[in-house]
PDB file of C-alpha atoms in Angstrom:
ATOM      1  CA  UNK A 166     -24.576   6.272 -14.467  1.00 43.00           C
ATOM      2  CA  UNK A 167     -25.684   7.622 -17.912  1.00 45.00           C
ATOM      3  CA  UNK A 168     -24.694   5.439 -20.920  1.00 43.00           C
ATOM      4  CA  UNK A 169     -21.894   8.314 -22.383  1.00 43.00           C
ATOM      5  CA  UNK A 170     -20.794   8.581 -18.862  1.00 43.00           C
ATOM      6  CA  UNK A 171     -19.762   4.996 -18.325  1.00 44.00           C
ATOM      7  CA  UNK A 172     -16.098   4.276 -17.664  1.00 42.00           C
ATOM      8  CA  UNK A 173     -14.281   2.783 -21.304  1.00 43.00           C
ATOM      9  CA  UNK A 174     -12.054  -0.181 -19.807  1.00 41.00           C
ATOM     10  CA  UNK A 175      -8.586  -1.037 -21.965  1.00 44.00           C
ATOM     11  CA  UNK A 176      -8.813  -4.895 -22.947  1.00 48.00           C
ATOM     12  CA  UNK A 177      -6.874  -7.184 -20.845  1.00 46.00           C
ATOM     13  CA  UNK A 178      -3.686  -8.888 -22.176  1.00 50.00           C
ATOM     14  CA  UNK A 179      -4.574 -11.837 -24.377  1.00 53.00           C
ATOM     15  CA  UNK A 180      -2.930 -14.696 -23.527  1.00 53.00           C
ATOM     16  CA  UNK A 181      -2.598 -16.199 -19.218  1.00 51.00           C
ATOM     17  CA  UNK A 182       1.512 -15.574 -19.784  1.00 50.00           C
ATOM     18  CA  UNK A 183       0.824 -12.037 -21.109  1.00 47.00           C
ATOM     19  CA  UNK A 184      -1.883 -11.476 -17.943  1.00 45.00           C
ATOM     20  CA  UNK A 185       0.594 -12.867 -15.467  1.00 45.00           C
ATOM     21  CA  UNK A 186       3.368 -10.799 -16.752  1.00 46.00           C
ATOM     22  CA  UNK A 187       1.119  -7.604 -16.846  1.00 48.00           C
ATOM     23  CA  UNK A 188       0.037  -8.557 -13.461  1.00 49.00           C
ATOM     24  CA  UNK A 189       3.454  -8.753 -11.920  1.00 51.00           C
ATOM     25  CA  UNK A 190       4.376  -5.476 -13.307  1.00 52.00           C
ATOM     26  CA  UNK A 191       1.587  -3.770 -12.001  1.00 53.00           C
ATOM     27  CA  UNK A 192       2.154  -4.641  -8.334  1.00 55.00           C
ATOM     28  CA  UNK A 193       5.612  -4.856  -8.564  1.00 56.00           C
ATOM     29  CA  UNK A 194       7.055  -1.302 -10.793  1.00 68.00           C
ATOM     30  CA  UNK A 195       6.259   1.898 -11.141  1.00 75.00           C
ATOM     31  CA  UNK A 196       4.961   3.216 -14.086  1.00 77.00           C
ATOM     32  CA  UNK A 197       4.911   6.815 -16.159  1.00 81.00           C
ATOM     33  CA  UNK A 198       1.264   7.614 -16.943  1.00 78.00           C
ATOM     34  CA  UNK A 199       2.649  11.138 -18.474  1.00 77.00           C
ATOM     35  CA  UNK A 200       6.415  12.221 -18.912  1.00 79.00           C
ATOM     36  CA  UNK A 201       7.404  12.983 -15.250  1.00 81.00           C
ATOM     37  CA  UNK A 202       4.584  11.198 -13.526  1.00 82.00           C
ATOM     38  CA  UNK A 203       4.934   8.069 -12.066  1.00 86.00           C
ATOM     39  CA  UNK A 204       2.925   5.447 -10.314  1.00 83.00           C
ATOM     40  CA  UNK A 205       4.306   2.279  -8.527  1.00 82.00           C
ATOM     41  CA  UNK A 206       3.642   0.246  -5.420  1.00 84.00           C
ATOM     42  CA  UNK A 207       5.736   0.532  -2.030  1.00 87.00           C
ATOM     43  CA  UNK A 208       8.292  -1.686  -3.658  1.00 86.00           C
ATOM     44  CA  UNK A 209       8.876   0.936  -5.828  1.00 88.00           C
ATOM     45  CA  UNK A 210      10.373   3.384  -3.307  1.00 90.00           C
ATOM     46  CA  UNK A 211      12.144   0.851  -1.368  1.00 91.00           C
ATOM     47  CA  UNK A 212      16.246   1.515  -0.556  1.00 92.00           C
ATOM     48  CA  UNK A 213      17.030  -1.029  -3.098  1.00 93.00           C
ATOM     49  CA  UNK A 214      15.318   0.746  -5.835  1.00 92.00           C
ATOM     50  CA  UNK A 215      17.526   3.930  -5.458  1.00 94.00           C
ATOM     51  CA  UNK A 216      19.588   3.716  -8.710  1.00 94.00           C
ATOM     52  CA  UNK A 217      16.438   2.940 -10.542  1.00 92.00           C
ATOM     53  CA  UNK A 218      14.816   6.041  -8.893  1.00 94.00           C
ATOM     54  CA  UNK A 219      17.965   8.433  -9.800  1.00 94.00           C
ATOM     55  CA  UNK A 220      17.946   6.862 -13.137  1.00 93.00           C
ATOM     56  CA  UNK A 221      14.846   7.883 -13.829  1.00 91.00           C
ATOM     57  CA  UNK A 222      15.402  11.328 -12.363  1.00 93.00           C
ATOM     58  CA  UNK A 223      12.992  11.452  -9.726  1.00 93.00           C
ATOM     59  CA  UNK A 224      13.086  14.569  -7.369  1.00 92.00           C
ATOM     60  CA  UNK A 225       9.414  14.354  -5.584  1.00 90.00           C
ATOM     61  CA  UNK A 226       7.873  11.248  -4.070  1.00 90.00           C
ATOM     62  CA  UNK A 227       3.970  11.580  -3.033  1.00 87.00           C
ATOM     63  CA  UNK A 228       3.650   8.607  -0.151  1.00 88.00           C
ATOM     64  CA  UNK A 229      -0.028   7.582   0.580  1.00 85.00           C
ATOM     65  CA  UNK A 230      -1.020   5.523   3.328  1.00 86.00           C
ATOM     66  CA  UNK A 231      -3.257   4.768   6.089  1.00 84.00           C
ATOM     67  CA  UNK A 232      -2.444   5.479   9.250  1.00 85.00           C
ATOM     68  CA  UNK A 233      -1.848   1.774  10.764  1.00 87.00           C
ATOM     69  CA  UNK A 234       1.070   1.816   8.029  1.00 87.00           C
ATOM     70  CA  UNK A 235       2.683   4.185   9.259  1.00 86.00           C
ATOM     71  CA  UNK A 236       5.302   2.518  10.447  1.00 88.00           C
ATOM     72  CA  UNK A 237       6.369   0.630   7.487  1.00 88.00           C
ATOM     73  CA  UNK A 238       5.399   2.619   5.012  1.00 89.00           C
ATOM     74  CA  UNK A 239       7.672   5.904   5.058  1.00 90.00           C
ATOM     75  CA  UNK A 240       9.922   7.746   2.914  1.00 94.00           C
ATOM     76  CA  UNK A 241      13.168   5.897   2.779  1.00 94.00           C
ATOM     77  CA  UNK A 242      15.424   8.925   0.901  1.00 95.00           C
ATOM     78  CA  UNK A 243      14.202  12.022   2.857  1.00 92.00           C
ATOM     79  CA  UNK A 244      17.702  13.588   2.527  1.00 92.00           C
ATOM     80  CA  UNK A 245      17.991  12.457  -1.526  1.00 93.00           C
ATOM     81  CA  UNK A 246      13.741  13.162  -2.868  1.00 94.00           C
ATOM     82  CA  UNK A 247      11.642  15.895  -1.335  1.00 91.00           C
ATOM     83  CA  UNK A 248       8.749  14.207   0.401  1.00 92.00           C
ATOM     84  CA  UNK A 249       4.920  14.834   0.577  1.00 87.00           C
ATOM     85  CA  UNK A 250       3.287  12.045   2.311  1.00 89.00           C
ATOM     86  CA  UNK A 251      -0.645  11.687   3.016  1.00 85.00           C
ATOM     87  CA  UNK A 252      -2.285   9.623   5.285  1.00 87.00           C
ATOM     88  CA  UNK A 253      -5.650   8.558   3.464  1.00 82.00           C
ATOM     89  CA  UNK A 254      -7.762   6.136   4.939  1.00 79.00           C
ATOM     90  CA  UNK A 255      -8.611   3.681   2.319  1.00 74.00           C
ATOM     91  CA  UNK A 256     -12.461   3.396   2.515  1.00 76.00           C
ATOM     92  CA  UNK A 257     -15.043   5.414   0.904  1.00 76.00           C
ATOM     93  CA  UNK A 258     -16.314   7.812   3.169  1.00 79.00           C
ATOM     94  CA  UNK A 259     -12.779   9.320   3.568  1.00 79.00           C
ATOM     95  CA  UNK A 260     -12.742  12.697   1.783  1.00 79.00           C
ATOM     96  CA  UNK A 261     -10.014  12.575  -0.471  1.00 73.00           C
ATOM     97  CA  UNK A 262     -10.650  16.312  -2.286  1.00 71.00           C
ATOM     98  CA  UNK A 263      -8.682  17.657   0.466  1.00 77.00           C
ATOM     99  CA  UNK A 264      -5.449  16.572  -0.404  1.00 73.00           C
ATOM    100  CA  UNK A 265      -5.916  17.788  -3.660  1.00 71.00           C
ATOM    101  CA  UNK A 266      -4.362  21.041  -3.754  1.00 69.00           C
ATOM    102  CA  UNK A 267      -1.169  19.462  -1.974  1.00 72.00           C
ATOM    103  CA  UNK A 268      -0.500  18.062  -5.081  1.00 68.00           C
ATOM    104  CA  UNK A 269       1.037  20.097  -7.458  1.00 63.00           C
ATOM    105  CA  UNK A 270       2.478  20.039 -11.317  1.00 54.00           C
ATOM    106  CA  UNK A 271       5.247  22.037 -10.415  1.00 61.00           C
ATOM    107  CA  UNK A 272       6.775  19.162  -9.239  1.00 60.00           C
ATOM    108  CA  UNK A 273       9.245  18.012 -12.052  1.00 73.00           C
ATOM    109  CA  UNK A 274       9.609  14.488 -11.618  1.00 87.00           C
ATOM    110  CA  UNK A 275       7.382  12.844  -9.134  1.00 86.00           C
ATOM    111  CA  UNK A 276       6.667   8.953  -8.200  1.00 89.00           C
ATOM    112  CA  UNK A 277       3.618   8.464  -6.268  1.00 85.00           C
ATOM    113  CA  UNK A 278       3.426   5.474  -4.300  1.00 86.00           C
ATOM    114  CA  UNK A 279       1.386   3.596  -1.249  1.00 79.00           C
ATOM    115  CA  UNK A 280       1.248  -0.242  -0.073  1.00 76.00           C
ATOM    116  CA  UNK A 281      -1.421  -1.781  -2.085  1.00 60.00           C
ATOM    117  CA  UNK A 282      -4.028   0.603  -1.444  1.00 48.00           C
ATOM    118  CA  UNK A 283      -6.467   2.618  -4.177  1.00 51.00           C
ATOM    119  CA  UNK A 284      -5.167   6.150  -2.882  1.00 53.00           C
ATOM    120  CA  UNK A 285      -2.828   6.484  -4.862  1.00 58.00           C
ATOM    121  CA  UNK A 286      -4.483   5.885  -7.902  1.00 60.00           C
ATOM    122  CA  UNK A 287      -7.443   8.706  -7.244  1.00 58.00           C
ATOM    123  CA  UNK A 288      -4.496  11.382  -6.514  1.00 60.00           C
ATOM    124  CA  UNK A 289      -2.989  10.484  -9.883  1.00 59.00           C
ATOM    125  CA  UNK A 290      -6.527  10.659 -11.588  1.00 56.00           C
ATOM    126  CA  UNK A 291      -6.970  14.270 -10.159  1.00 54.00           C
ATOM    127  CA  UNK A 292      -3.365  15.296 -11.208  1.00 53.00           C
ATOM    128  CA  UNK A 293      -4.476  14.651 -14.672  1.00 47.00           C
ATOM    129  CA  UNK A 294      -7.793  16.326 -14.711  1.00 48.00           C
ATOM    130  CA  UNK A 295      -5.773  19.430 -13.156  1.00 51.00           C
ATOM    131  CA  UNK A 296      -3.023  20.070 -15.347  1.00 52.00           C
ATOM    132  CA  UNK A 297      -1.074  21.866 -18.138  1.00 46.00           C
ATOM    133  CA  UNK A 298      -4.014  22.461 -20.844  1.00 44.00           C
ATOM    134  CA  UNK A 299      -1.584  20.808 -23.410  1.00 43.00           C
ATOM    135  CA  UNK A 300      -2.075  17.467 -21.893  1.00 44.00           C
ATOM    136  CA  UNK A 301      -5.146  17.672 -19.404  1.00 51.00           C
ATOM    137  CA  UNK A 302      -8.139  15.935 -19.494  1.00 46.00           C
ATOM    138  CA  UNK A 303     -10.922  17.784 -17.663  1.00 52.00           C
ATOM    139  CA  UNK A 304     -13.156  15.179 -17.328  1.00 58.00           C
ATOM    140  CA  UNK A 305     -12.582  12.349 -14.797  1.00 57.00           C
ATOM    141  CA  UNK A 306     -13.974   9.386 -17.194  1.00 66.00           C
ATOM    142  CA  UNK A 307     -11.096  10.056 -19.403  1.00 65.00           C
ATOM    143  CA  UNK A 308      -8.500  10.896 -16.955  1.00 64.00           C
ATOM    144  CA  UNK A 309      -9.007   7.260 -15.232  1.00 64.00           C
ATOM    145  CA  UNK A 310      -8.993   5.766 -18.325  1.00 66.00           C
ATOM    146  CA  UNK A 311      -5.545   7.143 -19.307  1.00 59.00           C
ATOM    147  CA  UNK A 312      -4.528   5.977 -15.786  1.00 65.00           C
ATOM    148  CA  UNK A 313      -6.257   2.372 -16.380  1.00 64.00           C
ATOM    149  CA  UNK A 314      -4.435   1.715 -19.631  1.00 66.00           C
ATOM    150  CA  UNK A 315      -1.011   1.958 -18.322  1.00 59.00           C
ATOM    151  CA  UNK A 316      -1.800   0.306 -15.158  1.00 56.00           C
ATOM    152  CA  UNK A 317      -5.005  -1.800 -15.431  1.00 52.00           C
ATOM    153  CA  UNK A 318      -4.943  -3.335 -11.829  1.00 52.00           C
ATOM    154  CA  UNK A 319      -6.624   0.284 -11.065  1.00 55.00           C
ATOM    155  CA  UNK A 320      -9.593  -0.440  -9.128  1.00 57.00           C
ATOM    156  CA  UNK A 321     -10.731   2.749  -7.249  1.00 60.00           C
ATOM    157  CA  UNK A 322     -14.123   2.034  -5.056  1.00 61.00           C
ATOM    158  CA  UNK A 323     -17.168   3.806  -5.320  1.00 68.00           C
ATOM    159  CA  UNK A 324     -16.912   6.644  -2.951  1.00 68.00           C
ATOM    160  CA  UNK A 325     -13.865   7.309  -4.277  1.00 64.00           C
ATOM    161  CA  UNK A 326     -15.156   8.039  -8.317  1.00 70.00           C
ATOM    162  CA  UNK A 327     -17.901   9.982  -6.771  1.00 72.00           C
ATOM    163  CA  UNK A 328     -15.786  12.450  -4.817  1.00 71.00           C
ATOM    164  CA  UNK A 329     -13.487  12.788  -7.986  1.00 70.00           C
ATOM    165  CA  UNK A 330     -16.515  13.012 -10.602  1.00 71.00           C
ATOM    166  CA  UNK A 331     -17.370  15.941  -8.012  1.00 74.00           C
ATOM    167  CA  UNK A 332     -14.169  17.598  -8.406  1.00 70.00           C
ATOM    168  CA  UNK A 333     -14.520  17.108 -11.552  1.00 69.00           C
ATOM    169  CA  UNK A 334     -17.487  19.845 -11.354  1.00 70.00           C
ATOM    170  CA  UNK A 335     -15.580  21.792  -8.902  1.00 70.00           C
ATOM    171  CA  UNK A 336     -13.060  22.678 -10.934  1.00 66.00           C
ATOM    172  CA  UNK A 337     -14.544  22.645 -14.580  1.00 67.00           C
ATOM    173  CA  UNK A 338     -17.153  25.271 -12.402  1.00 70.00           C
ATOM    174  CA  UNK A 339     -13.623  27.479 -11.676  1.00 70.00           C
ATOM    175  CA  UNK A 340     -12.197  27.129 -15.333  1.00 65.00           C
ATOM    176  CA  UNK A 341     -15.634  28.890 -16.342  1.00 69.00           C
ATOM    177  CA  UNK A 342     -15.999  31.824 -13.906  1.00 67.00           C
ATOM    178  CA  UNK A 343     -12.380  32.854 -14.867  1.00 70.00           C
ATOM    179  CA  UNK A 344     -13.580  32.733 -18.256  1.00 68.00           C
ATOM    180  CA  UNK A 345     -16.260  34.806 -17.400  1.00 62.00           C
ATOM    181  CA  UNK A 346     -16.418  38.758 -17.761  1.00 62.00           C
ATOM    182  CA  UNK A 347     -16.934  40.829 -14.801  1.00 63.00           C
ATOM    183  CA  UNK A 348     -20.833  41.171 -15.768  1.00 60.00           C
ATOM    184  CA  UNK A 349     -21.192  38.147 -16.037  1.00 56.00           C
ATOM    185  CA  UNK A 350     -19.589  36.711 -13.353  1.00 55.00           C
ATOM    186  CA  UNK A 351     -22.063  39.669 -11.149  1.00 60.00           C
ATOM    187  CA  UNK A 352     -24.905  37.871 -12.578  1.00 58.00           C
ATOM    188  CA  UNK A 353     -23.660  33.929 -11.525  1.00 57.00           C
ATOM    189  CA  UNK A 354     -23.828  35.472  -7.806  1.00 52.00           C
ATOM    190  CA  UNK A 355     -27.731  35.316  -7.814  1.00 53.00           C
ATOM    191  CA  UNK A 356     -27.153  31.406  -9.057  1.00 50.00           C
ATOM    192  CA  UNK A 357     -25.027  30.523  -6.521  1.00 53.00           C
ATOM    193  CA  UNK A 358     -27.154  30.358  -3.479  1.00 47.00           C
ATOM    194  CA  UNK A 359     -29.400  27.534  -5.784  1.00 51.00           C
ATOM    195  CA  UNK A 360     -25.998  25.244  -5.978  1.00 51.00           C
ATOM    196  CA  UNK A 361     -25.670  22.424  -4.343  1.00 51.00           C
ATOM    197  CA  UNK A 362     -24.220  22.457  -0.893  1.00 48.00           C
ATOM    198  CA  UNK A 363     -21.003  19.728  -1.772  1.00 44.00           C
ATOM    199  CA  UNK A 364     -20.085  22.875  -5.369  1.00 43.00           C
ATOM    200  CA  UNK A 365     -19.772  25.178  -2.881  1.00 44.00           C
ATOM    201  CA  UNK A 366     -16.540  24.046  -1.675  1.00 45.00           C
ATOM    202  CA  UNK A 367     -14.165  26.391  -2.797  1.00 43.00           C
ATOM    203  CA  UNK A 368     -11.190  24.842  -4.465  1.00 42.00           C
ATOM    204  CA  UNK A 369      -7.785  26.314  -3.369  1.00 42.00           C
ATOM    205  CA  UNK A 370      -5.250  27.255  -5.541  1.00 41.00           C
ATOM    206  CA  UNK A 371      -2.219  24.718  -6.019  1.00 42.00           C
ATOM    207  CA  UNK A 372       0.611  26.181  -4.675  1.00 38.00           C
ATOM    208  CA  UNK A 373       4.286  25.221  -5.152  1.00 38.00           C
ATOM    209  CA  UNK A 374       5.609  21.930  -3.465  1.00 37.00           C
ATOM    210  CA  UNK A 375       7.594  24.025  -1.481  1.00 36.00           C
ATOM    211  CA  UNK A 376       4.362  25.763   0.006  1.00 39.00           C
ATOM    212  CA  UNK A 377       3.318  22.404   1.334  1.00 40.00           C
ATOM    213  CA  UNK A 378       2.915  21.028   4.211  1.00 38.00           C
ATOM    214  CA  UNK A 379       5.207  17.980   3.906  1.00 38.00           C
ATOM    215  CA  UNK A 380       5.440  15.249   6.809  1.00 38.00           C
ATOM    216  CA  UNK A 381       9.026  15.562   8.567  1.00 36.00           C
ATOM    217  CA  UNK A 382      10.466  11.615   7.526  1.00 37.00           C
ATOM    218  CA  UNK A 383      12.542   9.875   9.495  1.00 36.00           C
ATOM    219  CA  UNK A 384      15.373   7.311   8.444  1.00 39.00           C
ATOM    220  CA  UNK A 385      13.522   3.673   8.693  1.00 43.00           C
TER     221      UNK A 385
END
């Protein structure tokens, strides 16, 4: 990885008590990496936690799991929060780009949530690399980093950061064809044929939540 490419880590907490505090947190709450977006562990989304959810105003929960977790970890409010849950294998030769465009900012309060997986984390990464220009960050180094300072137990493996460092390309590719005039964009066909195979994905457009295909929950 190239020396200005290298991830920036936050510093730890200073002291053991501060470290054990931070860790507890981490595993144990959910936290708001940007006003409206949440990130938390299972325990998070558990029946107990439902003032603490409606406090908070949560409408949308994003679920990741695996598939052997299935049966423990599932939506627990599907008649109070609308639902989107993804199975993602946790290992790195799962391709994680798409479920991308599942995920959506027109969600208005949203807590995404898995067991103890690194899921989770990636989707939240991508949400901020795609979304309002006001507050986006377009490249992934900076996006995980925002993610990383609020919740520093973040630990995505490596096949993982390469598929979002790819999306990364993907979609800073699309932000610069719709910049581009219609001559110009006539010219970029004779370029594309020399791309990569893995850029010529195309990248669908988000729709809204309710254009998803959301898992039908059952009551656990």
């Amino acid at each position: 990885m190239d020396e200005d490419k290298k991830l920036q880590f936050p510093s730890l907490p200073a002291s053991k008590d501060d470290l054990l505090v931070s860790a507890i947190a981490c595993k144990l709450t959910q936290l708001e990496i940007l006003p409206g977006l949440f990130l938390g562990p299972y325990s998070a989304a558990m029946k107990s936690k439902l003032s603490v959810l409606e406090r908070q105003g949560i409408t949308h929960m994003v679920c990741v799991r695996q598939d052997i977790e299935a049966n423990f970890i599932k939506p627990n409010f599907p008649h109070k929060f609308r639902y989107l849950v993804l199975d993602i294998a946790d290992n790195p030769v799962e391709n994680i780009i798409r479920y991308f465009p599942m995920v959506s900012f027109s969600m208005r309060k949203v807590l995404v949530h898995g067991n103890a997986g690194i899921s989770r984390r990636c989707i939240v990464t991508k949400y901020l690399v795609k979304c309002p220009a006001e507050m986006c960050w377009l490249f992934y180094r900076d996006a995980f980093s925002h993610v990383q300072e609020r919740r520093f137990c973040i630990n995505p493996n490596v096949g993982f950061v390469h598929q979002l460092q790819e999306y990364e390309a993907i979609y800073s590719a699309k932000l610069t064809i719709k910049m581009m005039s219609p001559i110009q964009l006539g010219r970029s066909f004779s370029l594309h044929a020399g791309m990569p195979g893995s850029l010529k994905r195309s990248l669908e457009e988000d729709e809204d939540f309710g254009g998803m295909q959301v898992t039908a929950a059952q009551n656990g």
